[in-house]
Short mmCIF file of C-alpha atoms in Angstrom, two decimals:
data_model
loop_
_atom_site.label_atom_id
_atom_site.label_comp_id
_atom_site.label_asym_id
_atom_site.label_seq_id
_atom_site.Cartn_x
_atom_site.Cartn_y
_atom_site.Cartn_z
CA MET A 1 0.00 0.00 0.01
CA SER A 2 2.74 2.39 0.97
CA THR A 3 4.79 1.72 -2.17
CA HIS A 4 1.66 2.27 -4.24
CA ALA A 5 1.05 5.56 -2.53
CA SER A 6 4.62 6.72 -3.15
CA GLU A 7 4.35 5.70 -6.79
CA ALA A 8 1.18 7.63 -7.10
CA THR A 9 2.61 10.77 -5.48
CA GLN A 10 5.88 10.70 -7.37
CA PRO A 11 4.67 11.92 -10.83
CA VAL A 12 2.51 14.62 -9.32
CA ARG A 13 5.45 15.95 -7.34
CA LYS A 14 7.70 15.84 -10.36
CA LYS A 15 5.17 17.69 -12.47
CA SER A 16 4.79 20.45 -9.93
CA LYS A 17 8.58 20.80 -9.78
CA THR A 18 8.80 21.19 -13.56
CA GLY A 19 6.04 23.78 -13.35
CA LEU A 20 7.94 25.62 -10.65
CA ILE A 21 11.13 25.65 -12.79
CA ILE A 22 9.20 26.93 -15.82
CA VAL A 23 7.61 29.66 -13.72
CA LEU A 24 11.01 30.67 -12.33
CA VAL A 25 12.58 30.87 -15.79
CA LEU A 26 9.65 32.89 -17.09
CA ALA A 27 9.93 35.21 -14.09
CA VAL A 28 13.66 35.72 -14.74
CA ILE A 29 12.96 36.49 -18.40
CA ALA A 30 10.13 38.92 -17.51
CA LEU A 31 12.29 40.61 -14.92
CA ASN A 32 15.05 40.95 -17.49
CA VAL A 33 12.77 42.37 -20.14
CA VAL A 34 11.37 44.94 -17.75
CA ALA A 35 14.78 45.76 -16.35
CA GLY A 36 16.26 46.09 -19.83
CA LYS A 37 13.54 48.61 -20.66
CA TYR A 38 13.43 50.76 -17.52
CA LEU A 39 16.68 50.25 -15.58
CA GLY A 40 19.16 49.70 -18.37
CA LEU A 41 22.20 51.78 -17.74
CA ASN A 42 24.24 51.16 -20.85
CA HIS A 43 22.08 49.68 -23.60
CA GLY A 44 22.95 51.39 -26.82
CA ILE A 45 25.18 50.91 -29.81
CA GLU A 46 28.13 52.27 -27.84
CA ILE A 47 30.32 49.48 -26.44
CA ASN A 48 33.11 50.14 -23.98
CA ILE A 49 35.83 47.68 -23.17
CA PHE A 50 36.76 49.54 -20.01
CA PRO A 51 33.77 50.60 -17.81
CA ARG A 52 32.86 54.27 -17.83
CA PRO A 53 33.16 56.31 -14.66
CA VAL A 54 29.83 57.30 -13.07
CA GLU A 55 29.37 61.03 -12.57
CA GLY A 56 28.35 62.54 -9.25
CA PHE A 57 28.78 59.40 -7.16
CA GLY A 58 32.20 59.43 -5.48
CA GLY A 59 33.48 62.21 -7.76
CA GLY A 60 33.90 60.12 -10.92
CA VAL A 61 36.18 57.59 -9.17
CA LEU A 62 33.63 54.80 -9.22
CA THR A 63 32.88 53.07 -12.53
CA GLU A 64 29.65 51.38 -13.54
CA THR A 65 31.09 47.98 -12.70
CA ASN A 66 31.89 49.26 -9.19
CA ILE A 67 28.27 50.12 -8.73
CA SER A 68 27.05 46.79 -10.02
CA MET A 69 29.60 44.97 -7.84
CA PHE A 70 28.09 46.82 -4.85
CA VAL A 71 24.67 45.48 -5.92
CA ALA A 72 26.06 41.98 -6.32
CA SER A 73 27.87 42.14 -2.99
CA ALA A 74 24.67 43.33 -1.31
CA LEU A 75 22.80 40.39 -2.85
CA ILE A 76 25.48 37.97 -1.65
CA VAL A 77 25.59 39.40 1.88
CA VAL A 78 21.80 39.44 2.25
CA SER A 79 21.34 35.89 1.00
CA ALA A 80 24.23 34.69 3.15
CA LEU A 81 22.69 36.40 6.22
CA ILE A 82 19.28 34.92 5.42
CA ILE A 83 20.78 31.43 5.23
CA ARG A 84 22.88 32.01 8.41
CA ILE A 85 20.06 33.47 10.51
CA PHE A 86 17.00 31.59 9.38
CA PHE A 87 18.22 28.19 8.15
CA ILE A 88 21.46 27.14 9.80
CA PRO A 89 20.18 27.23 13.42
CA LYS A 90 17.36 24.92 12.35
CA PHE A 91 19.73 22.22 11.04
CA LYS A 92 18.79 18.72 12.23
CA ALA A 93 20.25 15.26 11.95
CA VAL A 94 17.44 14.43 9.50
CA PRO A 95 17.74 17.18 6.92
CA GLY A 96 14.82 19.19 5.65
CA LYS A 97 14.48 20.66 2.17
CA VAL A 98 16.75 23.69 2.45
CA GLN A 99 19.33 21.76 4.45
CA ASN A 100 19.29 19.07 1.81
CA VAL A 101 20.01 21.53 -0.95
CA LEU A 102 22.78 23.30 0.98
CA GLU A 103 24.39 20.00 1.93
CA LEU A 104 24.13 18.82 -1.63
CA ILE A 105 25.92 21.92 -2.95
CA VAL A 106 28.69 21.83 -0.35
CA GLY A 107 29.13 18.07 -0.48
CA THR A 108 29.26 17.96 -4.28
CA LEU A 109 31.82 20.73 -4.38
CA GLU A 110 33.98 19.16 -1.73
CA ASN A 111 33.96 15.78 -3.48
CA TYR A 112 34.74 17.44 -6.79
CA ALA A 113 37.58 19.46 -5.26
CA SER A 114 39.20 16.51 -3.57
CA SER A 115 38.75 14.25 -6.61
CA ILE A 116 40.44 16.70 -8.96
CA SER A 117 42.96 18.47 -6.75
CA GLY A 118 43.76 15.39 -4.64
CA VAL A 119 44.02 17.38 -1.40
CA LYS A 120 41.42 17.59 1.37
CA ASP A 121 42.15 21.21 2.25
CA ALA A 122 39.04 23.18 3.25
CA ILE A 123 40.27 26.35 1.58
CA VAL A 124 40.03 24.87 -1.91
CA PRO A 125 36.28 24.14 -2.12
CA ALA A 126 35.65 27.27 -0.03
CA TYR A 127 37.33 29.48 -2.59
CA GLY A 128 35.60 27.55 -5.41
CA LEU A 129 32.20 28.27 -3.88
CA THR A 130 33.14 31.94 -3.34
CA VAL A 131 34.13 32.36 -6.99
CA GLY A 132 30.93 30.61 -8.03
CA ALA A 133 28.82 32.88 -5.85
CA VAL A 134 30.55 36.05 -7.09
CA ILE A 135 30.19 35.13 -10.76
CA VAL A 136 26.60 33.95 -10.47
CA PHE A 137 25.46 36.94 -8.43
CA SER A 138 27.15 39.34 -10.76
CA GLY A 139 25.10 37.61 -13.42
CA PHE A 140 22.00 38.52 -11.34
CA ALA A 141 23.22 42.13 -11.18
CA GLU A 142 23.40 42.02 -14.94
CA LEU A 143 19.81 40.75 -15.07
CA LEU A 144 18.83 43.88 -13.16
CA GLY A 145 20.17 45.97 -16.01
CA PHE A 146 23.64 46.87 -14.73
CA ARG A 147 26.83 46.06 -16.52
CA ALA A 148 28.13 42.78 -15.08
CA PRO A 149 31.11 43.21 -12.73
CA THR A 150 32.86 40.34 -14.41
CA THR A 151 33.13 42.38 -17.64
CA ASP A 152 35.70 44.50 -15.78
CA PHE A 153 39.24 43.32 -16.38
CA LEU A 154 40.40 44.20 -12.87
CA MET A 155 37.62 42.20 -11.24
CA ASN A 156 38.70 39.04 -13.08
CA ALA A 157 42.32 39.78 -12.30
CA ALA A 158 41.43 39.99 -8.61
CA LEU A 159 39.65 36.64 -8.71
CA ALA A 160 42.58 34.99 -10.52
CA LEU A 161 45.20 36.49 -8.18
CA ILE A 162 43.34 35.17 -5.14
CA ALA A 163 43.27 31.80 -6.89
CA LEU A 164 47.06 32.00 -7.22
CA ILE A 165 47.33 32.78 -3.52
CA VAL A 166 45.10 29.78 -2.65
CA ILE A 167 47.19 27.52 -4.81
CA ASN A 168 50.35 28.59 -3.06
CA ILE A 169 48.77 28.33 0.37
CA VAL A 170 47.94 24.71 -0.31
CA GLY A 171 51.47 24.02 -1.64
CA ILE A 172 53.11 25.72 1.35
CA ARG A 173 50.84 23.91 3.85
CA LYS A 174 51.80 20.59 2.28
CA PHE A 175 55.58 21.01 1.85
CA GLY A 176 56.49 24.02 3.92
CA PHE A 177 57.86 27.22 2.47
CA PRO A 178 61.35 25.85 1.63
CA GLY A 179 59.87 22.74 0.12
CA ARG A 180 57.49 24.82 -2.01
CA VAL A 181 60.34 26.95 -3.31
CA LYS A 182 62.47 23.88 -3.95
CA SER A 183 59.66 22.19 -5.89
CA PHE A 184 60.19 24.74 -8.69
CA PHE A 185 63.78 23.52 -9.14
CA LYS A 186 63.02 19.80 -8.78
CA PRO A 187 64.03 17.65 -11.74
CA VAL A 188 67.10 19.80 -12.58
CA PRO A 189 67.72 23.33 -11.29
CA MET A 190 67.86 24.61 -14.86
CA VAL A 191 64.04 24.43 -15.30
CA GLY A 192 63.49 26.76 -12.37
CA PRO A 193 62.99 30.00 -14.30
CA ILE A 194 60.70 28.34 -16.81
CA LEU A 195 58.50 26.85 -14.07
CA ILE A 196 58.34 30.13 -12.23
CA VAL A 197 57.22 32.01 -15.36
CA THR A 198 54.68 29.29 -16.05
CA HIS A 199 53.41 29.58 -12.50
CA LEU A 200 53.11 33.37 -12.78
CA LEU A 201 51.15 32.98 -15.97
CA ILE A 202 48.37 31.06 -14.17
CA PRO A 203 46.46 34.22 -13.11
CA VAL A 204 46.94 35.78 -16.57
CA SER A 205 45.40 32.79 -18.25
CA LEU A 206 42.51 32.55 -15.79
CA THR A 207 41.88 36.30 -16.10
CA PHE A 208 41.81 36.37 -19.88
CA ARG A 209 39.63 33.30 -20.15
CA LEU A 210 36.91 34.62 -17.84
CA PHE A 211 37.14 38.23 -19.14
CA GLY A 212 37.02 37.22 -22.81
CA ASN A 213 34.14 34.86 -22.36
CA ILE A 214 31.93 37.25 -20.41
CA LEU A 215 32.88 40.31 -22.45
CA GLY A 216 32.11 38.39 -25.66
CA GLY A 217 28.69 37.53 -24.29
CA MET A 218 28.14 41.19 -23.35
CA ILE A 219 29.08 42.47 -26.80
CA VAL A 220 26.76 39.97 -28.49
CA LEU A 221 23.96 41.18 -26.19
CA GLU A 222 24.69 44.86 -26.78
CA LEU A 223 24.49 44.32 -30.54
CA LEU A 224 21.22 42.45 -30.06
CA TYR A 225 19.83 45.22 -27.87
CA ALA A 226 20.72 47.68 -30.62
CA VAL A 227 18.99 45.88 -33.46
CA THR A 228 16.00 43.97 -32.02
CA PRO A 229 12.97 44.79 -29.90
CA LEU A 230 13.25 44.04 -26.21
CA VAL A 231 11.95 40.53 -25.81
CA VAL A 232 14.58 38.61 -27.81
CA PRO A 233 17.65 40.01 -26.01
CA GLY A 234 15.79 39.58 -22.73
CA ILE A 235 15.46 35.85 -23.33
CA LEU A 236 19.02 35.54 -24.61
CA ASN A 237 20.37 37.56 -21.72
CA SER A 238 18.78 35.08 -19.35
CA PHE A 239 20.50 32.31 -21.25
CA PHE A 240 23.86 34.02 -21.10
CA VAL A 241 23.55 34.77 -17.42
CA LEU A 242 22.19 31.44 -16.27
CA PHE A 243 24.06 29.05 -18.58
CA HIS A 244 27.10 30.73 -20.03
CA ALA A 245 28.28 32.29 -16.79
CA GLY A 246 27.64 29.05 -14.95
CA MET A 247 29.77 27.20 -17.51
CA GLN A 248 32.56 29.67 -17.11
CA THR A 249 32.39 29.28 -13.34
CA PHE A 250 32.70 25.58 -13.75
CA VAL A 251 35.74 25.92 -16.03
CA PHE A 252 37.41 28.46 -13.70
CA ILE A 253 36.90 26.21 -10.69
CA THR A 254 38.06 23.09 -12.53
CA LEU A 255 41.24 24.79 -13.72
CA MET A 256 41.94 26.13 -10.30
CA PHE A 257 41.59 22.64 -8.79
CA THR A 258 43.97 21.33 -11.44
CA TYR A 259 46.57 23.91 -10.61
CA VAL A 260 46.16 23.03 -6.90
CA ASN A 261 46.80 19.43 -7.89
CA GLU A 262 49.99 20.49 -9.64
CA ALA A 263 51.10 22.47 -6.59
CA ALA A 264 50.35 19.66 -4.15
CA GLU A 265 51.76 16.62 -5.97
CA GLU A 266 55.06 15.12 -4.95
CA PRO A 267 57.89 16.60 -7.02
CA HIS A 268 59.70 14.20 -9.30
CA ASP A 269 63.30 13.51 -8.42
CA MET B 1 44.41 47.61 -42.69
CA LEU B 2 42.94 47.03 -39.22
CA THR B 3 40.13 44.98 -40.84
CA ILE B 4 42.70 42.70 -42.44
CA GLY B 5 44.41 42.30 -39.06
CA ILE B 6 41.14 41.32 -37.42
CA GLY B 7 40.53 38.81 -40.18
CA ILE B 8 43.98 37.28 -39.65
CA VAL B 9 43.24 36.98 -35.92
CA GLY B 10 40.07 35.18 -36.80
CA LEU B 11 42.13 32.55 -38.61
CA GLY B 12 43.24 31.30 -35.22
CA LEU B 13 39.73 29.99 -34.71
CA VAL B 14 40.19 27.48 -37.52
CA ALA B 15 42.97 25.74 -35.64
CA VAL B 16 40.99 25.80 -32.40
CA GLY B 17 37.94 24.27 -34.16
CA LEU B 18 39.99 21.55 -35.72
CA ALA B 19 41.70 20.76 -32.41
CA MET B 20 38.48 20.66 -30.44
CA GLY B 21 36.87 18.38 -33.01
CA HIS B 22 39.85 16.10 -32.97
CA ALA B 23 39.90 15.91 -29.16
CA THR B 24 36.17 15.19 -28.99
CA ALA B 25 36.43 12.49 -31.66
CA LYS B 26 39.29 10.78 -29.81
CA ALA B 27 37.38 10.97 -26.53
CA LEU B 28 34.35 9.43 -28.25
CA GLU B 29 36.55 6.59 -29.56
CA GLY B 30 37.91 6.04 -26.05
CA ILE B 31 34.43 5.94 -24.52
CA ALA B 32 33.18 3.56 -27.20
CA ARG B 33 36.12 1.27 -26.51
CA GLN B 34 35.81 1.46 -22.76
CA PRO B 35 32.48 2.81 -21.57
CA GLU B 36 33.26 2.40 -17.88
CA ALA B 37 36.03 5.01 -18.18
CA ALA B 38 33.52 7.62 -19.45
CA ASP B 39 33.65 9.72 -16.28
CA LYS B 40 37.42 10.12 -16.28
CA ILE B 41 37.53 10.73 -20.01
CA ASN B 42 34.81 13.35 -19.70
CA ARG B 43 36.67 15.19 -17.00
CA VAL B 44 39.95 15.31 -18.94
CA LEU B 45 38.07 16.19 -22.12
CA ILE B 46 36.31 19.15 -20.57
CA LEU B 47 39.60 20.37 -19.08
CA GLY B 48 41.36 20.04 -22.40
CA LEU B 49 38.50 21.80 -24.22
CA ALA B 50 38.64 24.63 -21.77
CA ILE B 51 42.36 25.04 -22.34
CA MET B 52 41.90 24.97 -26.12
CA GLU B 53 39.02 27.40 -25.82
CA SER B 54 41.33 29.85 -24.11
CA VAL B 55 43.29 30.11 -27.36
CA ALA B 56 40.06 31.13 -29.10
CA ILE B 57 39.41 33.57 -26.30
CA TYR B 58 42.85 35.06 -26.78
CA SER B 59 42.13 35.76 -30.43
CA LEU B 60 38.76 37.22 -29.44
CA ILE B 61 40.51 39.55 -26.96
CA ILE B 62 43.12 40.55 -29.54
CA ALA B 63 40.40 41.30 -32.09
CA ILE B 64 38.43 43.31 -29.54
CA LEU B 65 41.52 45.24 -28.53
CA ILE B 66 42.29 46.03 -32.19
CA ILE B 67 38.72 47.12 -32.79
CA PHE B 68 38.26 49.31 -29.73
CA ILE B 69 41.70 50.55 -28.77
CA LEU B 70 43.77 50.79 -31.91
CA ARG B 71 41.09 52.32 -34.13
#
């Protein structure tokens, strides 16, 4: 009887979940269409590689990506506070819905980090989740009509430089500082300069990959906003924000884990 | 002149497309030969594709810089 009941309830639940997802996607698209019409700060044929300074707010020091990064940070802080205040104190041994989702995200990321990087250092998945949150929430700021913070070169450079620091923290924790320095000169001392330059090129590569991808998406969207009525770029903007940025987050995190693996593996003698 | 330069930068995409197709074909062969290794092959494939894609991204960035900064 009980199995029958569960079989009977399963399709209904699944259907309602699909309906919820469709409603969410439609809401995102509608929000984006409205925001593109009324809040859009920079939709026009003019495309800037470097963000323009905003007049009257901080005396022209702040650029439009600074403003949208403030919005994205506010979104991140508010959602983190909501999770911390309302959900984490209610955690039980038998998880509820929200706890399940949170544990799924954290557990998946931890497994992924340790399977690729081969170290069980808490800082690695923590920074991966941070990068993911920053990129995804700057996508949400873009949905509100701002220019995405990740289209700023310096923003990506900051993310990649912190990734370099995390990589070296893991290496130093594993081998100690002298061992980490020695690992650059390991097979023969002659390769030292080459390895050091390769190591210093890690943040350059990460920066350009993220910057080029997101900026390319932005330029495509700007051109679309210039030539079509509002609905088409609204839909495509949602696609770029939800799928393309998520894909880039995944690539960024995977590459960072791979570099951590390189930094943490035993040097060859 | 700048237009020709942008076109030449675009030629880099040919190599990237060929390389990505080649890598995917080889990965498919590997999966067909040994389906239980699909997870590992997938992981390495996505990593390799990301690294190849960065070459395409570099040419995109060079083209963008030519268009918007050198003009």
